[in-house]
Amino acid sequence: MSDAANNIAEIIEPTVSALGYELIRVSYGGGRKPTLQIMAEKPDGTMGVEDCAKLSRELSLILDVEDPLPGEYLLEVSSPGVDRPLTRPKDFERWLGFDAKVELGTQIDGRRRFRGRLTAFDGETLKIDTEDEGVVELAYGEIAKAKLLLTDELLEAVQKEAAARKDSAQAADGE
């Protein structure tokens, strides 16, 4: 994260949490009118349009008062989506068994980018099964960026999870 993004994350984190969401990522940048992108979700992994609008309204108020960025910018509040970034240890734990691309801050044997199936994570080391090198061990602290890859398997898993949440909510409403 850039210094501006880190500063904004520190400013908004208490409000994001108080509203019942988890902050996934803050990014800032762009051309003449940069974009401040804030990704968040509920603890259960959901984030609807209404949630984005609610969070956007609340964060706009805070950012107007704190005024942490020079000039004008666009505020974009969104869900992480299906092919979500992996930014926290619990993201790597939750998405084991799925394909991702991972970029390191430093090179390992002349390489920074890895693509493959996440096979294990112990909080310090991520194992990723790549097509070209087999299983590679990456230090969590060296990961600069990571993101799930959109696959049929991932879409199916997300759809099953959404259906299970819907069934659970309907069962709770029926009680």
C-alpha positions as semicolon CSV with decimal commas, in nm:
position;residue;x (nm);y (nm);z (nm)
1;M;0,000;0,000;0,000
2;S;0,114;0,353;-0,069
3;D;0,167;0,596;0,218
4;A;-0,158;0,776;0,126
5;A;-0,349;0,445;0,124
6;N;-0,197;0,343;0,460
7;N;-0,289;0,679;0,612
8;I;-0,647;0,652;0,485
9;A;-0,677;0,293;0,608
10;E;-0,579;0,410;0,958
11;I;-0,835;0,692;0,944
12;I;-1,129;0,482;0,820
13;E;-1,067;0,144;0,989
14;P;-1,251;0,230;1,313
15;T;-1,561;0,342;1,123
16;V;-1,552;0,045;0,885
17;S;-1,535;-0,191;1,186
18;A;-1,802;-0,001;1,383
19;L;-2,041;-0,039;1,089
20;G;-1,986;-0,417;1,092
21;Y;-1,750;-0,452;0,795
22;E;-1,393;-0,567;0,749
23;L;-1,150;-0,356;0,547
24;I;-0,994;-0,562;0,269
25;R;-0,785;-0,309;0,077
26;V;-0,734;0,063;0,025
27;S;-0,568;0,187;-0,294
28;Y;-0,514;0,537;-0,424
29;G;-0,386;0,661;-0,756
30;G;-0,461;0,756;-1,109
31;G;-0,440;1,053;-1,341
32;R;-0,578;1,405;-1,314
33;K;-0,859;1,293;-1,088
34;P;-0,724;0,998;-0,887
35;T;-0,943;0,724;-0,744
36;L;-0,955;0,622;-0,380
37;Q;-1,073;0,261;-0,384
38;I;-1,192;0,104;-0,061
39;M;-1,276;-0,268;-0,058
40;A;-1,470;-0,409;0,234
41;E;-1,700;-0,694;0,324
42;K;-1,908;-0,826;0,610
43;P;-1,746;-1,092;0,831
44;D;-1,948;-1,358;0,644
45;G;-1,788;-1,253;0,314
46;T;-2,091;-1,074;0,170
47;M;-2,114;-0,713;0,052
48;G;-2,420;-0,592;-0,133
49;V;-2,483;-0,270;-0,324
50;E;-2,669;-0,126;-0,023
51;D;-2,369;-0,204;0,197
52;C;-2,135;-0,024;-0,045
53;A;-2,366;0,280;-0,056
54;K;-2,396;0,292;0,324
55;L;-2,021;0,264;0,374
56;S;-1,955;0,520;0,100
57;R;-2,184;0,777;0,268
58;E;-2,022;0,730;0,608
59;L;-1,666;0,734;0,477
60;S;-1,732;1,042;0,263
61;L;-1,824;1,234;0,578
62;I;-1,507;1,125;0,757
63;L;-1,283;1,196;0,458
64;D;-1,440;1,541;0,412
65;V;-1,357;1,628;0,774
66;E;-1,010;1,467;0,785
67;D;-0,921;1,584;0,430
68;P;-0,624;1,342;0,399
69;L;-0,574;1,383;0,022
70;P;-0,480;1,688;-0,183
71;G;-0,722;1,801;-0,452
72;E;-1,020;1,618;-0,591
73;Y;-1,050;1,243;-0,616
74;L;-1,316;0,981;-0,687
75;L;-1,428;0,762;-0,397
76;E;-1,510;0,406;-0,494
77;V;-1,639;0,164;-0,230
78;S;-1,672;-0,194;-0,350
79;S;-1,680;-0,558;-0,255
80;P;-1,370;-0,765;-0,323
81;G;-1,558;-0,962;-0,590
82;V;-1,516;-1,325;-0,685
83;D;-1,158;-1,292;-0,808
84;R;-1,074;-1,106;-0,491
85;P;-0,741;-0,981;-0,365
86;L;-0,592;-1,184;-0,083
87;T;-0,465;-0,933;0,172
88;R;-0,494;-1,096;0,514
89;P;-0,379;-1,428;0,657
90;K;-0,742;-1,541;0,691
91;D;-0,792;-1,485;0,316
92;F;-0,515;-1,733;0,236
93;E;-0,657;-1,982;0,486
94;R;-1,011;-1,947;0,352
95;W;-0,918;-1,990;-0,013
96;L;-0,681;-2,288;0,012
97;G;-0,741;-2,526;-0,278
98;F;-0,812;-2,247;-0,527
99;D;-0,594;-2,092;-0,796
100;A;-0,425;-1,758;-0,739
101;K;-0,150;-1,538;-0,867
102;V;0,100;-1,409;-0,615
103;E;0,358;-1,134;-0,657
104;L;0,649;-1,094;-0,419
105;G;0,821;-0,775;-0,313
106;T;1,160;-0,937;-0,382
107;Q;1,271;-1,207;-0,623
108;I;1,327;-1,573;-0,546
109;D;1,569;-1,731;-0,793
110;G;1,507;-1,442;-1,035
111;R;1,129;-1,467;-1,013
112;R;0,864;-1,250;-0,845
113;R;0,536;-1,379;-0,990
114;F;0,381;-1,717;-0,922
115;R;0,056;-1,868;-1,044
116;G;-0,100;-2,189;-0,918
117;R;-0,313;-2,363;-0,658
118;L;-0,286;-2,254;-0,295
119;T;-0,208;-2,577;-0,112
120;A;-0,105;-2,479;0,243
121;F;-0,066;-2,176;0,468
122;D;0,058;-2,175;0,827
123;G;0,055;-1,800;0,888
124;E;0,418;-1,759;0,783
125;T;0,464;-1,968;0,470
126;L;0,235;-2,006;0,170
127;K;0,268;-2,314;-0,048
128;I;0,153;-2,275;-0,407
129;D;0,152;-2,559;-0,660
130;T;0,268;-2,409;-0,989
131;E;0,253;-2,582;-1,327
132;D;0,615;-2,511;-1,413
133;E;0,797;-2,555;-1,081
134;G;0,569;-2,772;-0,869
135;V;0,511;-2,668;-0,508
136;V;0,688;-2,343;-0,417
137;E;0,712;-2,205;-0,063
138;L;0,669;-1,828;-0,027
139;A;0,720;-1,624;0,288
140;Y;0,396;-1,443;0,378
141;G;0,591;-1,129;0,470
142;E;0,734;-1,112;0,116
143;I;0,394;-1,116;-0,059
144;A;0,329;-0,777;-0,220
145;K;0,007;-0,871;-0,402
146;A;-0,209;-1,178;-0,432
147;K;-0,538;-1,241;-0,605
148;L;-0,769;-1,535;-0,672
149;L;-0,799;-1,640;-1,034
150;L;-1,146;-1,659;-1,182
151;T;-1,211;-2,027;-1,258
152;D;-1,522;-2,239;-1,299
153;E;-1,430;-2,413;-0,973
154;L;-1,415;-2,079;-0,787
155;L;-1,746;-1,962;-0,935
156;E;-1,914;-2,289;-0,835
157;A;-1,781;-2,265;-0,478
158;V;-1,896;-1,903;-0,441
159;Q;-2,241;-1,988;-0,578
160;K;-2,275;-2,282;-0,336
161;E;-2,170;-2,057;-0,048
162;A;-2,424;-1,791;-0,147
163;A;-2,701;-2,052;-0,177
164;A;-2,615;-2,191;0,168
165;R;-2,629;-1,839;0,318
166;K;-2,965;-1,779;0,151
167;D;-3,104;-2,110;0,282
168;S;-2,974;-2,031;0,631
169;A;-3,133;-1,683;0,624
170;Q;-3,465;-1,826;0,507
171;A;-3,456;-2,090;0,781
172;A;-3,386;-1,817;1,041
173;D;-3,677;-1,608;0,909
174;G;-3,907;-1,909;0,939
175;E;-3,833;-1,961;1,308
